[in-house]
Amino acid sequence: MDVERFDIPGLLLLTPPKFGDQRGFFSEVFRQDRFSAAAGEVSFVQDNVSRSATKGTIRGLHYQAPPFEQGKLVRCSAGRILDVAVDVREGSPTYGQHVAVELSDDNWKQLWVPAGFLHGFCTLTDDVELSYKVTNLYSGAHDGAVAFDDPDIGVDWPVTRDTAVVSAKDLVAPRLSEWTTPFTGMIR
């Protein structure tokens, strides 16, 4: 597995190997031992699938507050996305900074987004499917969002608020400056 690191500690871009021949290919998209060697000891408790029909759909920037905070291992199994993670760990020297990477069924990359980050994505094609593993169970009472188009975060989305397909919840999400992070004590 190829592992790339970013200037924001904790985030990883992982590319599992593909073994192909005339029939197609085989890939181990997740192996606990190899993942733990790169990311540290992490246990996944739930696998999720997200399907978006329309190019220009934005989902995010989402989080789950403690004690239901989630780390996510995200891969795009159909189509292409711009995947974004924003550091919101209180006291982090990279607080409010983000990483944006393209994930696709062609490039086979996966983004590890630890707890303490906002996460969101924009579909770059129609009929996109995301598969992601999470480290904690979903809790609607702990679910939240920050405005995807907050200029203080500065994500260069390929769509605007007016042209994006966005949920009602995401349209009314607060800006980072209007929000208090629940991710305290995560930087040691």
Coordinates of N, CA, C and O in Angstrom, one line a residue:
M1 N 0.8 -1.2 0.0 CA 0.0 0.0 0.0 C 0.9 1.2 0.0 O 1.8 1.4 0.8
D2 N 0.6 2.2 -0.9 CA 1.3 3.4 -1.0 C 0.7 4.4 0.0 O -0.6 4.5 0.0
V3 N 1.5 5.1 0.8 CA 1.0 6.0 1.9 C 1.6 7.4 1.6 O 2.8 7.5 1.6
E4 N 0.7 8.4 1.5 CA 1.2 9.8 1.3 C 0.7 10.5 2.5 O -0.5 10.4 3.0
R5 N 1.5 11.4 3.1 CA 1.2 12.2 4.2 C 1.1 13.7 3.8 O 1.6 14.1 2.7
F6 N 0.4 14.5 4.6 CA 0.1 15.9 4.3 C 0.8 16.7 5.3 O 1.2 16.3 6.4
D7 N 0.8 18.0 5.1 CA 1.3 19.0 6.1 C 0.4 19.1 7.3 O 0.8 19.5 8.4
I8 N -0.9 18.6 7.2 CA -1.8 18.5 8.3 C -1.6 17.1 8.9 O -2.0 16.1 8.3
P9 N -1.1 17.0 10.1 CA -0.8 15.7 10.7 C -2.1 14.9 10.9 O -3.2 15.4 11.3
G10 N -2.0 13.6 10.7 CA -3.1 12.7 10.9 C -3.8 12.3 9.6 O -4.2 11.1 9.5
L11 N -3.9 13.2 8.6 CA -4.5 12.8 7.3 C -3.6 11.9 6.5 O -2.4 12.2 6.5
L12 N -4.1 10.9 5.8 CA -3.3 10.1 5.0 C -4.0 9.8 3.7 O -5.3 9.7 3.7
L13 N -3.3 9.7 2.6 CA -3.8 9.3 1.3 C -3.2 7.9 1.0 O -2.0 7.8 0.9
L14 N -4.0 6.9 0.9 CA -3.6 5.5 0.8 C -4.0 5.0 -0.6 O -5.1 5.2 -1.0
T15 N -3.1 4.3 -1.2 CA -3.4 3.7 -2.5 C -3.1 2.2 -2.4 O -1.9 1.8 -2.4
P16 N -4.1 1.3 -2.3 CA -3.9 -0.1 -2.3 C -3.4 -0.6 -3.7 O -3.8 0.0 -4.7
P17 N -2.6 -1.6 -3.7 CA -2.2 -2.1 -5.0 C -3.3 -2.9 -5.8 O -4.2 -3.4 -5.1
K18 N -3.2 -2.8 -7.1 CA -4.2 -3.6 -7.9 C -3.3 -4.6 -8.7 O -2.2 -4.3 -9.2
F19 N -3.8 -5.8 -8.8 CA -3.2 -6.9 -9.6 C -4.1 -7.3 -10.7 O -5.2 -7.8 -10.4
G20 N -3.7 -7.0 -11.9 CA -4.6 -7.2 -13.1 C -4.1 -8.2 -14.1 O -2.9 -8.4 -14.2
D21 N -5.0 -8.7 -14.9 CA -4.7 -9.5 -16.0 C -5.8 -9.4 -17.0 O -6.7 -8.5 -16.9
Q22 N -5.9 -10.3 -18.0 CA -6.9 -10.1 -19.0 C -8.4 -10.2 -18.5 O -9.3 -9.8 -19.1
R23 N -8.6 -10.8 -17.3 CA -9.9 -10.9 -16.7 C -10.4 -9.6 -16.0 O -11.5 -9.4 -15.8
G24 N -9.4 -8.8 -15.6 CA -9.7 -7.6 -14.8 C -8.7 -7.4 -13.8 O -7.5 -7.4 -14.1
F25 N -9.1 -7.1 -12.5 CA -8.1 -6.9 -11.4 C -8.6 -7.4 -10.1 O -9.8 -7.7 -9.9
F26 N -7.7 -7.5 -9.2 CA -8.0 -7.9 -7.8 C -7.2 -6.8 -6.9 O -6.1 -6.5 -7.2
S27 N -7.9 -6.4 -5.8 CA -7.2 -5.5 -4.9 C -7.7 -5.7 -3.5 O -8.9 -5.9 -3.3
E28 N -6.8 -5.8 -2.5 CA -7.2 -5.7 -1.1 C -7.3 -4.3 -0.8 O -6.4 -3.6 -0.6
V29 N -8.6 -3.8 -0.7 CA -8.8 -2.4 -0.5 C -8.6 -2.0 1.0 O -8.4 -0.8 1.3
F30 N -8.6 -3.0 1.9 CA -8.4 -2.7 3.3 C -7.8 -4.0 3.9 O -8.3 -5.1 3.8
R31 N -6.7 -3.7 4.7 CA -6.0 -4.7 5.5 C -5.7 -4.1 6.8 O -4.9 -3.1 6.8
Q32 N -6.2 -4.6 7.9 CA -6.0 -3.9 9.2 C -4.6 -3.8 9.6 O -4.2 -2.7 10.0
D33 N -3.7 -4.8 9.3 CA -2.3 -4.7 9.7 C -1.6 -3.6 8.9 O -0.9 -2.8 9.5
R34 N -1.9 -3.4 7.7 CA -1.2 -2.4 6.9 C -1.8 -1.0 7.2 O -1.0 0.0 7.2
F35 N -3.1 -0.9 7.4 CA -3.7 0.3 7.8 C -3.1 0.8 9.1 O -2.7 2.0 9.3
S36 N -3.1 -0.1 10.1 CA -2.6 0.2 11.5 C -1.1 0.7 11.4 O -0.7 1.6 12.2
A37 N -0.3 0.1 10.6 CA 1.1 0.5 10.4 C 1.2 1.9 10.0 O 2.1 2.6 10.3
A38 N 0.2 2.4 9.2 CA 0.3 3.7 8.6 C -0.4 4.7 9.6 O 0.1 5.8 9.8
A39 N -1.6 4.3 10.1 CA -2.4 5.3 10.8 C -2.4 5.1 12.3 O -3.0 6.0 13.1
G40 N -1.9 4.0 12.8 CA -2.0 3.7 14.3 C -3.2 2.8 14.5 O -3.9 2.4 13.6
E41 N -3.3 2.4 15.7 CA -4.4 1.5 16.1 C -5.8 2.1 16.0 O -6.0 3.1 16.7
V42 N -6.6 1.6 15.0 CA -7.9 2.2 14.8 C -8.8 1.0 14.6 O -8.5 0.0 13.9
S43 N -10.0 1.0 15.2 CA -11.0 0.0 15.0 C -12.2 0.6 14.3 O -12.7 1.6 14.6
F44 N -12.6 -0.1 13.2 CA -13.8 0.3 12.5 C -15.0 -0.5 13.0 O -14.9 -1.7 13.2
V45 N -16.2 0.2 13.1 CA -17.4 -0.4 13.6 C -18.6 -0.4 12.7 O -19.6 -1.0 12.9
Q46 N -18.4 0.3 11.5 CA -19.5 0.5 10.6 C -19.0 0.8 9.2 O -18.0 1.5 9.1
D47 N -19.6 0.2 8.2 CA -19.3 0.5 6.8 C -20.5 1.2 6.2 O -21.7 0.8 6.4
N48 N -20.3 2.3 5.5 CA -21.3 3.1 4.9 C -21.1 3.3 3.4 O -20.0 3.2 2.9
V49 N -22.2 3.5 2.7 CA -22.2 3.7 1.3 C -23.1 5.0 1.0 O -24.2 5.1 1.6
S50 N -22.5 5.9 0.2 CA -23.2 7.1 -0.2 C -23.3 7.1 -1.7 O -22.3 6.9 -2.4
R51 N -24.5 7.4 -2.2 CA -24.7 7.5 -3.7 C -25.2 8.8 -4.0 O -26.2 9.3 -3.4
S52 N -24.6 9.5 -5.0 CA -25.1 10.8 -5.4 C -25.3 10.7 -6.9 O -24.4 10.3 -7.7
A53 N -26.5 11.1 -7.4 CA -26.9 10.9 -8.8 C -26.3 12.0 -9.7 O -26.1 11.7 -10.9
T54 N -26.1 13.2 -9.2 CA -25.9 14.3 -10.0 C -24.5 14.9 -9.8 O -24.1 15.2 -8.6
K55 N -23.8 15.2 -10.9 CA -22.5 16.0 -10.8 C -22.8 17.3 -10.2 O -23.8 17.9 -10.4
G56 N -21.8 17.7 -9.3 CA -22.0 19.0 -8.6 C -22.7 18.9 -7.3 O -23.1 19.9 -6.7
T57 N -22.9 17.7 -6.8 CA -23.5 17.5 -5.5 C -22.5 17.7 -4.4 O -21.4 17.1 -4.5
I58 N -22.8 18.5 -3.4 CA -21.9 18.7 -2.3 C -22.5 18.1 -1.0 O -23.7 18.4 -0.7
R59 N -21.8 17.3 -0.3 CA -22.2 16.7 1.0 C -21.1 17.2 2.0 O -19.9 16.8 1.9
G60 N -21.5 18.0 2.9 CA -20.5 18.4 3.9 C -20.6 19.9 4.1 O -21.4 20.6 3.5
L61 N -19.8 20.4 5.0 CA -18.7 19.8 5.7 C -19.3 19.2 7.0 O -19.8 20.0 7.9
H62 N -19.2 17.9 7.2 CA -19.9 17.2 8.3 C -18.9 16.7 9.4 O -17.8 16.6 9.2
Y63 N -19.5 16.5 10.6 CA -18.8 15.9 11.7 C -19.8 15.2 12.6 O -21.0 15.5 12.5
Q64 N -19.3 14.4 13.5 CA -20.0 13.9 14.7 C -19.2 14.3 15.9 O -18.0 14.1 16.0
A65 N -19.9 15.0 16.8 CA -19.3 15.5 18.1 C -19.1 14.3 19.0 O -19.8 13.3 19.0
P66 N -18.1 14.5 19.9 CA -17.9 13.5 21.0 C -19.1 13.4 21.8 O -19.9 14.3 22.0
P67 N -19.4 12.2 22.4 CA -18.5 11.0 22.4 C -18.7 10.1 21.2 O -18.2 9.0 21.2
F68 N -19.3 10.6 20.1 CA -19.6 9.8 18.9 C -18.7 10.3 17.7 O -19.1 10.1 16.6
E69 N -17.6 10.9 18.0 CA -16.7 11.4 17.0 C -16.3 10.2 16.1 O -16.2 9.1 16.6
Q70 N -16.1 10.5 14.8 CA -15.8 9.4 13.8 C -14.5 9.7 13.1 O -14.3 10.8 12.6
G71 N -13.6 8.7 12.9 CA -12.6 8.7 11.9 C -13.2 8.0 10.7 O -14.1 7.1 10.8
K72 N -12.8 8.4 9.5 CA -13.4 7.8 8.2 C -12.3 7.5 7.3 O -11.4 8.2 7.0
L73 N -12.4 6.3 6.7 CA -11.6 5.8 5.6 C -12.5 5.8 4.4 O -13.4 5.0 4.2
V74 N -12.2 6.8 3.5 CA -13.1 7.1 2.4 C -12.5 6.7 1.1 O -11.4 7.0 0.8
R75 N -13.3 6.0 0.2 CA -12.9 5.6 -1.1 C -14.1 5.8 -2.1 O -15.2 5.6 -1.7
C76 N -13.8 6.2 -3.3 CA -14.8 6.4 -4.3 C -14.8 5.1 -5.2 O -13.9 4.9 -5.9
S77 N -15.9 4.4 -5.1 CA -16.0 3.1 -5.8 C -16.6 3.2 -7.2 O -16.6 2.3 -8.0
A78 N -17.3 4.4 -7.5 CA -17.8 4.7 -8.8 C -17.8 6.2 -9.0 O -18.3 7.0 -8.2
G79 N -17.2 6.6 -10.1 CA -17.2 8.1 -10.4 C -16.0 8.7 -9.9 O -14.9 8.1 -9.6
R80 N -16.1 10.1 -9.7 CA -15.0 10.9 -9.2 C -15.5 11.9 -8.2 O -16.6 12.5 -8.5
I81 N -14.7 12.3 -7.2 CA -15.1 13.3 -6.2 C -13.9 14.2 -5.9 O -12.8 13.7 -6.0
L82 N -14.2 15.4 -5.4 CA -13.2 16.2 -4.7 C -13.5 16.0 -3.2 O -14.6 16.3 -2.8
D83 N -12.6 15.3 -2.5 CA -12.8 15.0 -1.1 C -12.0 16.0 -0.3 O -10.9 16.3 -0.6
V84 N -12.7 16.5 0.8 CA -12.1 17.6 1.6 C -12.2 17.2 3.1 O -13.2 16.7 3.6
A85 N -11.0 17.5 3.8 CA -11.0 17.3 5.2 C -10.4 18.6 5.8 O -9.4 19.2 5.3
V86 N -11.1 19.1 6.9 CA -10.7 20.4 7.5 C -10.3 20.1 9.0 O -11.2 19.5 9.7
D87 N -9.2 20.5 9.4 CA -8.7 20.3 10.8 C -9.5 21.2 11.7 O -9.4 22.5 11.5
V88 N -10.2 20.7 12.7 CA -10.9 21.5 13.7 C -10.6 21.0 15.1 O -11.5 21.2 16.0
R89 N -9.4 20.5 15.3 CA -9.0 20.1 16.6 C -8.5 21.3 17.4 O -7.6 22.0 16.9
E90 N -9.2 21.6 18.5 CA -8.8 22.7 19.3 C -7.4 22.7 19.6 O -6.8 21.7 20.1
G91 N -6.7 23.8 19.4 CA -5.3 23.9 19.7 C -4.3 23.4 18.6 O -3.1 23.5 18.8
S92 N -4.9 22.9 17.6 CA -4.0 22.4 16.5 C -3.4 23.6 15.8 O -4.0 24.6 15.4
P93 N -2.1 23.5 15.4 CA -1.4 24.5 14.7 C -2.0 24.6 13.2 O -1.7 25.7 12.6
T94 N -2.7 23.6 12.8 CA -3.3 23.7 11.4 C -4.8 23.8 11.5 O -5.5 23.5 10.5
Y95 N -5.3 24.3 12.6 CA -6.8 24.5 12.8 C -7.3 25.4 11.7 O -6.8 26.4 11.3
G96 N -8.4 24.9 11.1 CA -9.1 25.6 10.0 C -8.5 25.4 8.6 O -9.0 25.8 7.6
Q97 N -7.3 24.7 8.5 CA -6.7 24.4 7.3 C -7.3 23.1 6.7 O -7.8 22.3 7.5
H98 N -7.2 23.0 5.4 CA -7.9 21.8 4.8 C -7.0 21.2 3.7 O -6.0 21.7 3.3
V99 N -7.3 19.9 3.4 CA -6.7 19.2 2.3 C -7.9 18.8 1.4 O -9.0 18.4 1.8
A100 N -7.6 18.9 0.1 CA -8.6 18.5 -0.9 C -7.9 17.6 -1.9 O -6.9 18.0 -2.5
V101 N -8.5 16.4 -2.1 CA -7.9 15.5 -3.1 C -9.0 14.9 -3.9 O -10.1 14.8 -3.5
E102 N -8.6 14.5 -5.1 CA -9.5 13.7 -6.0 C -9.4 12.3 -5.7 O -8.3 11.7 -5.6
L103 N -10.6 11.7 -5.4 CA -10.7 10.2 -5.3 C -11.6 9.7 -6.4 O -12.6 10.4 -6.8
S104 N -11.2 8.6 -7.0 CA -12.0 8.1 -8.1 C -11.9 6.6 -8.2 O -11.0 6.0 -7.6
D105 N -12.8 6.0 -9.0 CA -12.7 4.6 -9.2 C -11.4 4.3 -10.1 O -11.0 3.1 -10.2
D106 N -10.9 5.3 -10.8 CA -9.7 5.1 -11.6 C -8.4 5.2 -10.8 O -7.5 4.4 -10.9
N107 N -8.3 6.2 -9.9 CA -7.0 6.4 -9.2 C -6.9 5.5 -7.9 O -5.8 5.4 -7.4
W108 N -8.0 5.0 -7.5 CA -8.0 3.9 -6.4 C -7.5 4.4 -5.1 O -7.2 3.7 -4.2
K109 N -7.4 5.8 -4.9 CA -6.9 6.3 -3.7 C -8.0 6.4 -2.6 O -9.2 6.4 -2.9
Q110 N -7.6 6.3 -1.3 CA -8.5 6.4 -0.2 C -7.9 7.5 0.7 O -6.7 7.6 0.9
L111 N -8.8 8.3 1.3 CA -8.4 9.3 2.3 C -8.8 8.9 3.7 O -10.0 8.5 4.0
W112 N -7.8 8.9 4.6 CA -8.0 8.6 6.0 C -8.2 10.0 6.7 O -7.4 10.8 6.6
V113 N -9.4 10.2 7.2 CA -9.8 11.4 7.9 C -10.0 11.0 9.4 O -11.1 10.5 9.7
P114 N -9.1 11.3 10.3 CA -9.3 11.0 11.7 C -10.4 11.8 12.3 O -10.8 12.9 11.8
A115 N -10.8 11.4 13.5 CA -11.7 12.2 14.3 C -11.1 13.6 14.6 O -9.8 13.7 14.7
G116 N -11.9 14.6 14.6 CA -11.4 16.0 14.8 C -11.3 16.8 13.6 O -10.7 17.9 13.5
F117 N -11.8 16.2 12.5 CA -11.8 16.9 11.2 C -13.3 17.0 10.7 O -14.1 16.1 10.9
L118 N -13.5 18.1 10.0 CA -14.8 18.2 9.2 C -14.5 17.4 7.9 O -13.4 17.3 7.4
H119 N -15.5 16.8 7.3 CA -15.4 16.1 6.1 C -16.5 16.4 5.1 O -17.6 16.6 5.5
G120 N -16.2 16.5 3.8 CA -17.1 16.8 2.8 C -16.6 16.4 1.4 O -15.4 16.2 1.3
F121 N -17.5 16.4 0.5 CA -17.0 16.1 -0.9 C -18.0 16.7 -1.9 O -19.1 17.0 -1.6
C122 N -17.5 16.9 -3.1 CA -18.2 17.3 -4.3 C -18.1 16.3 -5.4 O -17.0 15.9 -5.7
T123 N -19.2 15.9 -6.0 CA -19.2 14.9 -7.1 C -18.7 15.6 -8.3 O -19.1 16.7 -8.7
L124 N -17.8 15.0 -9.0 CA -17.2 15.5 -10.3 C -17.8 14.9 -11.5 O -17.5 15.3 -12.6
T125 N -18.6 13.8 -11.3 CA -19.3 13.1 -12.3 C -20.7 12.8 -11.8 O -21.0 12.9 -10.6
D126 N -21.6 12.3 -12.7 CA -22.9 11.8 -12.3 C -22.6 10.4 -11.7 O -21.6 9.8 -12.0
D127 N -23.6 9.9 -11.0 CA -23.6 8.5 -10.5 C -22.3 8.1 -9.7 O -21.6 7.2 -10.1
V128 N -22.1 8.8 -8.6 CA -21.0 8.6 -7.7 C -21.4 7.8 -6.6 O -22.4 8.0 -6.0
E129 N -20.5 6.8 -6.2 CA -20.7 6.0 -5.1 C -19.5 6.0 -4.2 O -18.3 5.8 -4.7
L130 N -19.7 6.4 -2.9 CA -18.6 6.4 -1.9 C -18.8 5.2 -1.0 O -20.0 5.0 -0.5
S131 N -17.7 4.6 -0.6 CA -17.7 3.6 0.5 C -16.8 4.1 1.5 O -15.7 4.5 1.2
Y132 N -17.3 4.0 2.8 CA -16.4 4.5 3.8 C -16.6 3.7 5.1 O -17.7 3.4 5.5
K133 N -15.5 3.5 5.8 CA -15.5 2.8 7.1 C -15.4 3.9 8.1 O -14.7 4.9 7.9
V134 N -16.1 3.7 9.3 CA -16.1 4.7 10.3 C -15.7 4.0 11.7 O -16.0 2.8 11.9
T135 N -15.2 4.8 12.6 CA -14.7 4.3 13.8 C -15.7 4.4 15.0 O -15.4 4.0 16.1
N136 N -16.9 5.0 14.7 CA -17.9 5.1 15.7 C -19.3 5.0 15.1 O -19.4 5.3 13.9
L137 N -20.2 4.6 15.8 CA -21.6 4.4 15.3 C -22.2 5.8 15.0 O -21.9 6.8 15.6
Y138 N -23.1 5.8 14.0 CA -23.8 7.1 13.7 C -24.7 7.5 14.9 O -25.4 6.6 15.5
S139 N -24.7 8.8 15.2 CA -25.6 9.3 16.2 C -26.2 10.6 15.7 O -25.5 11.6 15.6
G140 N -27.5 10.6 15.3 CA -28.1 11.8 14.8 C -28.0 13.0 15.8 O -27.9 14.2 15.4
A141 N -28.0 12.7 17.1 CA -28.0 13.8 18.1 C -26.6 14.4 18.1 O -26.5 15.5 18.7
H142 N -25.6 13.8 17.6 CA -24.2 14.3 17.6 C -23.7 14.8 16.2 O -22.6 15.1 16.0
D143 N -24.6 14.7 15.2 CA -24.3 15.1 13.9 C -24.4 16.6 13.7 O -25.2 17.3 14.2
G144 N -23.4 17.1 12.9 CA -23.4 18.6 12.7 C -22.7 18.9 11.4 O -22.1 18.0 10.7
A145 N -22.7 20.2 11.1 CA -22.1 20.7 9.8 C -21.6 22.1 10.0 O -22.1 22.8 10.8
V146 N -20.6 22.4 9.2 CA -20.1 23.8 9.1 C -20.2 24.1 7.6 O -20.1 23.2 6.7
A147 N -20.4 25.4 7.3 CA -20.7 25.8 5.9 C -19.5 25.4 4.9 O -18.4 25.7 5.2
F148 N -19.9 24.7 3.9 CA -19.0 24.2 2.9 C -18.3 25.3 2.2 O -17.1 25.1 1.8
D149 N -18.9 26.4 2.0 CA -18.4 27.5 1.2 C -17.9 28.6 2.1 O -17.7 29.8 1.6
D150 N -17.5 28.3 3.3 CA -17.0 29.4 4.2 C -15.7 29.9 3.7 O -14.7 29.1 3.5
P151 N -15.6 31.2 3.4 CA -14.4 31.8 2.8 C -13.2 31.7 3.7 O -12.0 31.7 3.2
D152 N -13.4 31.6 5.0 CA -12.3 31.4 5.9 C -11.6 30.1 5.8 O -10.4 30.0 6.1
I153 N -12.3 29.1 5.4 CA -11.7 27.8 5.1 C -11.1 27.8 3.7 O -10.0 27.3 3.5
G154 N -11.8 28.3 2.7 CA -11.2 28.6 1.4 C -11.1 27.4 0.5 O -10.2 27.3 -0.3
V155 N -12.0 26.4 0.6 CA -12.0 25.3 -0.3 C -12.3 25.8 -1.7 O -13.3 26.6 -1.9
D156 N -11.6 25.4 -2.7 CA -11.8 25.8 -4.1 C -12.7 24.7 -4.7 O -12.3 23.8 -5.5
W157 N -14.0 24.8 -4.4 CA -15.0 23.9 -4.9 C -15.2 24.1 -6.4 O -15.1 25.2 -6.9
P158 N -15.5 23.1 -7.2 CA -15.7 23.2 -8.6 C -17.1 23.7 -9.0 O -17.5 23.9 -10.1
V159 N -17.9 24.1 -8.0 CA -19.3 24.6 -8.1 C -19.4 25.8 -7.1 O -18.7 25.9 -6.2
T160 N -20.5 26.6 -7.3 CA -20.8 27.6 -6.4 C -22.0 27.2 -5.6 O -22.7 26.2 -5.9
R161 N -22.3 28.0 -4.5 CA -23.5 27.7 -3.7 C -24.8 27.7 -4.6 O -25.7 26.9 -4.4
D162 N -24.8 28.6 -5.6 CA -26.0 28.7 -6.5 C -26.1 27.5 -7.5 O -27.2 27.2 -7.9
T163 N -25.0 26.9 -7.8 CA -25.1 25.8 -8.8 C -25.0 24.4 -8.2 O -25.2 23.4 -8.9
A164 N -24.5 24.3 -6.9 CA -24.4 23.0 -6.3 C -25.7 22.4 -5.9 O -26.7 23.1 -5.6
V165 N -25.8 21.1 -5.9 CA -26.9 20.3 -5.3 C -26.5 20.1 -3.8 O -25.5 19.4 -3.5
V166 N -27.2 20.7 -2.9 CA -26.9 20.8 -1.5 C -28.1 20.5 -0.7 O -29.2 21.0 -1.0
S167 N -28.0 19.8 0.5 CA -29.1 19.6 1.4 C -29.5 20.9 2.1 O -28.7 21.8 2.2
A168 N -30.7 20.9 2.6 CA -31.2 22.1 3.3 C -30.3 22.3 4.6 O -30.0 23.4 5.0
K169 N -29.9 21.2 5.2 CA -29.1 21.2 6.4 C -27.8 21.9 6.1 O -27.3 22.8 6.9
D170 N -27.2 21.6 5.0 CA -25.8 22.1 4.7 C -25.9 23.6 4.2 O -25.0 24.4 4.4
L171 N -27.1 24.0 3.7 CA -27.3 25.4 3.3 C -27.3 26.3 4.5 O -27.1 27.5 4.3
V172 N -27.8 25.9 5.6 CA -27.9 26.7 6.8 C -26.8 26.5 7.9 O -26.8 27.0 9.0
A173 N -25.8 25.7 7.5 CA -24.7 25.4 8.5 C -23.9 26.7 8.8 O -23.7 27.5 7.9
P174 N -23.5 26.8 10.0 CA -22.7 28.0 10.4 C -21.3 28.1 9.8 O -20.8 27.1 9.4
R175 N -20.8 29.3 9.7 CA -19.4 29.5 9.4 C -18.5 29.0 10.5 O -18.9 29.0 11.7
L176 N -17.3 28.7 10.2 CA -16.3 28.3 11.2 C -16.2 29.3 12.4 O -16.1 29.0 13.6
S177 N -16.2 30.6 12.1 CA -16.1 31.7 13.1 C -17.3 31.8 14.0 O -17.3 32.4 15.0
E178 N -18.5 31.2 13.5 CA -19.7 31.2 14.3 C -19.9 29.9 15.1 O -21.0 29.7 15.7
W179 N -18.9 29.0 15.1 CA -19.1 27.7 15.6 C -18.0 27.4 16.6 O -16.9 27.9 16.5
T180 N -18.3 26.6 17.6 CA -17.3 26.2 18.6 C -17.0 24.8 18.4 O -17.9 23.9 18.5
T181 N -15.7 24.5 18.2 CA -15.3 23.1 18.0 C -15.6 22.2 19.3 O -15.3 22.7 20.4
P182 N -16.1 21.0 19.1 CA -16.3 20.1 20.2 C -15.1 19.2 20.4 O -15.0 18.4 21.3
F183 N -14.1 19.4 19.5 CA -12.9 18.5 19.5 C -11.8 19.1 20.3 O -10.8 19.6 19.8
T184 N -12.0 18.9 21.6 CA -11.0 19.4 22.6 C -10.1 18.3 23.1 O -10.5 17.1 23.1
G185 N -8.9 18.7 23.5 CA -8.0 17.7 24.1 C -7.5 16.6 23.1 O -7.0 15.6 23.5
M186 N -7.6 16.9 21.8 CA -7.2 15.9 20.8 C -5.7 16.1 20.4 O -5.1 15.2 19.8
I187 N -5.2 17.3 20.6 CA -3.8 17.6 20.3 C -2.9 17.4 21.6 O -3.2 18.0 22.6
R188 N -2.0 16.5 21.5 CA -1.1 16.3 22.7 C 0.3 16.7 22.4 O 0.8 16.7 21.4

